[in-house]
Coordinates of C-alpha atoms in Angstrom, one line a residue:
M1 CA -6.2 -4.5 -28.7
G2 CA -6.4 -0.7 -28.2
A3 CA -3.9 1.3 -26.2
P4 CA -4.4 1.2 -22.4
K5 CA -6.1 4.1 -20.7
S6 CA -4.8 3.2 -17.2
L7 CA -1.4 1.9 -16.2
T8 CA 0.5 1.2 -13.0
V9 CA 4.3 0.8 -13.3
C10 CA 6.9 -0.2 -10.7
L11 CA 10.1 -0.2 -12.6
L12 CA 10.4 2.5 -15.3
F13 CA 13.2 4.2 -17.1
S14 CA 13.3 7.3 -19.3
S15 CA 13.2 5.2 -22.5
T16 CA 10.0 3.5 -21.3
C17 CA 8.4 6.9 -20.8
Y18 CA 9.2 7.8 -24.4
S19 CA 7.6 4.6 -25.5
L20 CA 4.5 5.4 -23.5
S21 CA 4.5 8.8 -25.1
R22 CA 4.7 7.3 -28.5
F23 CA 2.2 4.4 -28.3
C24 CA -0.2 5.4 -25.4
S25 CA -1.6 8.7 -26.5
K26 CA -5.0 8.0 -25.0
L27 CA -3.6 7.2 -21.6
K28 CA -5.6 8.9 -18.8
H29 CA -4.4 7.2 -15.6
L30 CA -0.7 6.6 -14.8
D31 CA 0.7 5.5 -11.5
L32 CA 4.5 5.8 -11.2
T33 CA 4.7 5.6 -7.4
S34 CA 8.3 4.9 -6.1
C35 CA 9.8 4.7 -9.6
V36 CA 13.0 6.2 -8.4
S37 CA 14.5 6.2 -11.9
I38 CA 12.0 8.8 -13.1
T39 CA 13.7 12.1 -14.0
N40 CA 12.8 15.4 -15.5
S41 CA 13.6 14.0 -18.9
S42 CA 11.0 11.2 -18.2
L43 CA 8.3 13.7 -17.6
K44 CA 9.2 15.6 -20.7
G45 CA 8.7 12.4 -22.7
I46 CA 5.3 11.8 -21.1
S47 CA 4.1 15.3 -21.7
E48 CA 4.9 15.2 -25.4
G49 CA 2.6 12.2 -26.2
C50 CA 0.3 11.6 -23.2
R51 CA -1.6 14.8 -23.4
N52 CA -4.9 13.2 -22.3
L53 CA -3.6 12.4 -18.8
E54 CA -6.0 13.2 -16.0
Y55 CA -4.4 11.3 -13.1
L56 CA -0.7 11.0 -12.5
N57 CA 1.0 9.6 -9.3
L58 CA 4.6 10.6 -9.0
S59 CA 4.9 9.9 -5.2
W60 CA 8.4 9.3 -4.0
C61 CA 10.0 10.0 -7.4
D62 CA 12.6 12.1 -5.7
Q63 CA 14.7 13.1 -8.6
I64 CA 12.0 15.4 -10.0
T65 CA 12.5 19.1 -9.8
K66 CA 10.6 22.2 -10.9
D67 CA 11.9 21.8 -14.5
G68 CA 10.3 18.4 -14.8
I69 CA 7.0 19.7 -13.5
E70 CA 7.1 22.6 -15.9
A71 CA 7.7 20.2 -18.9
L72 CA 4.9 17.9 -17.6
V73 CA 2.2 20.6 -17.2
R74 CA 2.9 22.3 -20.4
G75 CA 1.8 19.2 -22.3
C76 CA -0.7 17.7 -19.8
R77 CA -3.0 20.6 -19.2
G78 CA -6.0 18.4 -18.5
L79 CA -4.6 16.9 -15.2
K80 CA -7.3 16.6 -12.6
A81 CA -5.3 14.7 -9.9
L82 CA -1.5 15.1 -9.3
L83 CA 0.2 13.2 -6.5
L84 CA 3.7 14.4 -5.5
R85 CA 4.2 12.9 -2.1
G86 CA 7.8 12.7 -1.1
C87 CA 9.1 14.7 -4.1
T88 CA 11.5 16.4 -1.8
Q89 CA 13.3 18.6 -4.4
L90 CA 10.1 20.5 -5.3
E91 CA 10.0 24.2 -4.4
D92 CA 7.4 26.9 -4.8
E93 CA 8.3 27.5 -8.4
A94 CA 7.0 24.0 -9.3
L95 CA 3.6 25.0 -7.9
K96 CA 3.7 28.2 -10.0
H97 CA 4.0 26.1 -13.1
I98 CA 1.1 23.9 -12.0
Q99 CA -1.0 27.1 -11.4
N100 CA -0.2 28.4 -14.9
Y101 CA -1.4 25.4 -16.8
C102 CA -3.5 23.0 -14.7
H103 CA -6.8 24.9 -14.2
E104 CA -8.8 21.6 -14.2
L105 CA -6.9 20.3 -11.1
V106 CA -9.2 19.0 -8.3
S107 CA -6.8 16.9 -6.2
L108 CA -3.2 17.7 -5.3
N109 CA -1.0 15.8 -2.8
L110 CA 2.2 17.6 -1.6
Q111 CA 2.8 15.4 1.5
S112 CA 6.4 15.8 2.8
C113 CA 7.4 18.3 0.1
S114 CA 9.2 20.1 2.9
R115 CA 10.6 23.0 0.8
I116 CA 7.1 24.3 -0.1
T117 CA 6.2 27.6 1.6
D118 CA 3.1 29.8 1.7
E119 CA 4.2 31.4 -1.6
G120 CA 3.7 28.2 -3.5
V121 CA 0.4 27.4 -1.9
V122 CA -0.9 30.9 -2.6
Q123 CA 0.0 30.4 -6.3
I124 CA -1.8 27.1 -6.5
C125 CA -5.0 28.5 -4.9
R126 CA -5.1 31.5 -7.2
G127 CA -4.9 29.3 -10.3
C128 CA -6.8 26.1 -9.3
H129 CA -10.2 27.3 -8.1
R130 CA -11.7 23.8 -8.6
L131 CA -9.5 22.2 -6.0
Q132 CA -11.4 19.7 -3.8
A133 CA -8.6 17.8 -2.1
L134 CA -5.3 19.1 -0.9
C135 CA -2.7 17.3 1.2
L136 CA 0.0 19.5 2.8
S137 CA 1.0 17.2 5.6
G138 CA 4.6 17.5 6.5
C139 CA 4.9 20.9 4.8
S140 CA 6.2 22.4 8.0
N141 CA 7.0 25.9 6.8
L142 CA 3.3 26.8 6.1
T143 CA 1.4 29.5 8.1
D144 CA -2.1 30.9 8.2
A145 CA -1.3 32.6 4.9
S146 CA -1.8 29.3 3.1
L147 CA -5.2 28.8 4.9
T148 CA -6.2 32.3 3.9
A149 CA -5.4 31.6 0.3
L150 CA -7.5 28.4 0.4
A151 CA -10.4 30.2 2.0
L152 CA -10.5 33.0 -0.5
N153 CA -9.9 31.0 -3.7
C154 CA -11.0 27.3 -3.2
P155 CA -14.7 27.3 -2.0
R156 CA -15.2 23.7 -3.3
L157 CA -12.5 22.2 -0.9
Q158 CA -13.7 18.9 0.6
I159 CA -10.5 17.4 2.0
L160 CA -7.6 19.1 3.7
E161 CA -4.7 17.2 5.2
A162 CA -2.4 19.5 7.2
A163 CA -0.8 17.1 9.7
R164 CA 2.4 18.4 11.3
C165 CA 1.9 21.9 10.0
S166 CA 2.6 23.3 13.5
H167 CA 2.4 27.0 12.6
L168 CA -1.3 27.0 11.7
T169 CA -3.6 28.7 14.2
D170 CA -7.3 29.3 15.0
A171 CA -7.3 32.5 12.9
G172 CA -6.5 30.6 9.7
F173 CA -8.9 27.8 10.4
T174 CA -11.6 30.3 11.3
L175 CA -11.4 31.9 7.9
L176 CA -11.2 28.5 6.2
A177 CA -14.3 27.3 7.9
R178 CA -16.3 30.4 7.1
N179 CA -15.6 30.1 3.4
C180 CA -15.2 26.3 2.7
H181 CA -18.6 24.8 3.7
D182 CA -18.2 21.6 1.8
L183 CA -15.3 20.3 4.0
E184 CA -15.7 16.5 4.7
K185 CA -12.3 15.4 5.9
M186 CA -9.7 17.2 7.9
D187 CA -6.4 15.9 9.2
L188 CA -5.0 18.4 11.7
E189 CA -2.7 16.1 13.7
E190 CA 0.0 18.0 15.5
C191 CA -1.4 21.4 14.6
I192 CA -0.4 22.2 18.1
L193 CA -1.6 25.8 18.2
I194 CA -5.3 25.3 17.6
T195 CA -7.8 25.4 20.4
D196 CA -11.5 24.9 20.9
S197 CA -12.1 28.0 18.8
T198 CA -11.3 26.0 15.7
L199 CA -13.8 23.4 16.6
I200 CA -16.5 26.0 17.3
Q201 CA -16.0 27.4 13.8
L202 CA -16.0 24.0 12.1
S203 CA -19.2 23.1 14.1
V204 CA -21.0 26.3 12.9
H205 CA -19.8 26.4 9.3
C206 CA -19.0 22.9 8.1
P207 CA -22.1 20.7 8.4
K208 CA -20.7 18.0 6.0
L209 CA -17.7 17.1 8.2
Q210 CA -17.3 13.3 8.4
A211 CA -13.7 12.7 9.6
L212 CA -11.6 14.8 11.8
S213 CA -8.1 14.1 13.3
L214 CA -7.0 16.2 16.2
S215 CA -4.3 13.9 17.5
H216 CA -1.6 15.8 19.5
C217 CA -3.7 19.0 19.5
E218 CA -3.1 19.3 23.2
L219 CA -5.1 22.5 23.7
I220 CA -8.4 20.9 22.7
T221 CA -10.8 20.4 25.7
D222 CA -14.1 18.9 26.5
D223 CA -15.8 22.2 25.6
G224 CA -14.6 22.0 22.0
I225 CA -16.0 18.4 21.8
L226 CA -19.3 19.7 23.2
H227 CA -19.7 22.2 20.3
L228 CA -18.7 19.6 17.7
S229 CA -21.2 17.0 19.2
N230 CA -24.1 19.5 19.3
S231 CA -23.6 20.6 15.7
T232 CA -25.3 19.5 12.5
C233 CA -22.2 17.5 11.5
G234 CA -22.0 15.9 14.9
H235 CA -25.6 14.8 14.8
E236 CA -25.7 13.7 11.2
R237 CA -22.3 13.2 9.5
L238 CA -19.4 12.6 11.9
R239 CA -18.0 9.1 11.4
V240 CA -14.4 9.3 12.6
L241 CA -12.8 11.3 15.3
E242 CA -9.1 11.0 16.4
L243 CA -8.1 12.5 19.7
D244 CA -4.9 10.7 20.5
N245 CA -2.7 12.5 23.0
C246 CA -5.3 15.3 23.6
L247 CA -4.3 15.5 27.3
L248 CA -7.2 17.7 28.4
I249 CA -9.9 15.4 27.1
T250 CA -11.9 13.6 29.9
D251 CA -14.9 11.4 30.3
V252 CA -17.0 14.5 29.9
A253 CA -16.1 14.6 26.2
L254 CA -17.3 11.0 25.8
E255 CA -20.7 12.0 27.3
H256 CA -20.9 14.8 24.7
L257 CA -20.1 12.4 21.9
E258 CA -23.1 10.3 22.7
N259 CA -25.0 12.8 20.5
C260 CA -23.0 11.6 17.5
R261 CA -25.2 8.8 16.5
G262 CA -23.3 8.0 13.3
L263 CA -19.9 7.8 15.0
E264 CA -18.0 4.6 13.9
R265 CA -14.5 5.1 15.2
L266 CA -13.0 7.0 18.1
E267 CA -9.2 7.2 18.8
L268 CA -8.2 7.9 22.4
Y269 CA -4.6 6.6 22.7
D270 CA -2.8 8.4 25.6
C271 CA -5.8 10.5 26.6
Q272 CA -4.8 10.1 30.2
Q273 CA -7.9 11.5 31.8
V274 CA -10.2 9.1 29.9
T275 CA -11.2 6.1 31.9
R276 CA -12.5 2.6 31.1
A277 CA -15.7 3.4 32.9
G278 CA -16.2 6.5 30.7
I279 CA -15.7 4.5 27.5
K280 CA -18.1 1.8 28.8
R281 CA -20.8 4.3 29.5
M282 CA -20.5 5.8 26.0
R283 CA -20.6 2.5 24.3
A284 CA -23.8 1.7 26.1
Q285 CA -25.3 4.5 24.1
L286 CA -23.2 3.9 20.9
P287 CA -22.7 0.1 20.8
H288 CA -21.5 0.1 17.2
V289 CA -18.6 2.5 17.7
K290 CA -15.0 1.1 17.8
V291 CA -12.9 2.8 20.5
H292 CA -9.2 2.5 20.4
A293 CA -7.6 3.4 23.7
Y294 CA -4.5 2.8 25.8
F295 CA -4.4 2.1 29.5
A296 CA -1.2 1.6 31.5
P297 CA -1.0 -2.1 32.4
V298 CA -1.4 -3.3 35.9
T299 CA 1.3 -5.7 36.8
P300 CA -0.4 -9.1 37.1
P301 CA 0.0 -10.9 40.4
T302 CA 2.5 -13.7 40.6
T303 CA 0.7 -17.0 40.5
V304 CA 1.6 -19.9 42.6
G305 CA 3.9 -22.3 40.8
G306 CA 4.2 -19.8 37.9
S307 CA 1.7 -21.7 35.7
G308 CA -0.9 -18.9 35.4
Q309 CA -1.4 -17.1 32.1
R310 CA 0.0 -13.5 31.9
L311 CA -1.7 -11.3 29.4
C312 CA -0.8 -7.8 28.1
R313 CA -3.8 -5.5 28.1
C314 CA -2.2 -2.2 27.3
C315 CA -3.8 -1.6 23.9
V316 CA -7.4 -2.4 23.7
I317 CA -10.3 -2.1 21.2
L318 CA -13.4 -1.7 23.3

């Protein structure tokens, strides 16, 4: 039997990595998620023998630092997907090493790498022009400088996850939308500074948009949803829209969304101005759409003898 080309490992130690390096030289896909024993030395071992790696998942391997990343990318220059979620010791210098060696990279996940700043993202964008998917969720230090770098260097971008990046503004997303026309999925949850202006730009310039999360973006209004609904992406592509805790959204927005004939899921938790009646009217036009909403429960009346059934109807799927 030949050496495996794909491997998922749960418990792994440095000695095992050196064995992989020695006996699995053709390995292309390696998943080491939550292998907390992985160290910089482990990555050095992998880089020395597994030079054909294209996909590597190191999520939650929190002992890794920039030195381990440097050793890895020096040997594994053909990496196309690198997942580093929860690698909390990584700083901008680690991204500089990736930029120097991984020019084939198309997918990078930096979720919860909270030490990363604009400087690191700019480095990645300048060296990885083929990037199609980037997760920056939880990188709370980032500003519009990161969006500018993406806009100017990564025109093939299809997926951007930037949840909880609360310093990003309409100006950054405007430049991004005008340069990255292939965007299909965006997670902007808790990007609390964005307004309808961002939706207008996405509506005009991103006709392929299929999934958009705007949860906790409390400045979004019905007018922004109007522009989204009347756009090419709204008419033809939009499948998922998340509006949880968008407090200015009303039943008027639901009327606009009736134009989104392909919509499959709509999240409306804690949209306090949306009513059951509004959802019912929308679903009469879009019977296939799943709407997740929350309505404060009405205290059920006390039944005579206490034998009646009392049901909680707070969270409903309509």
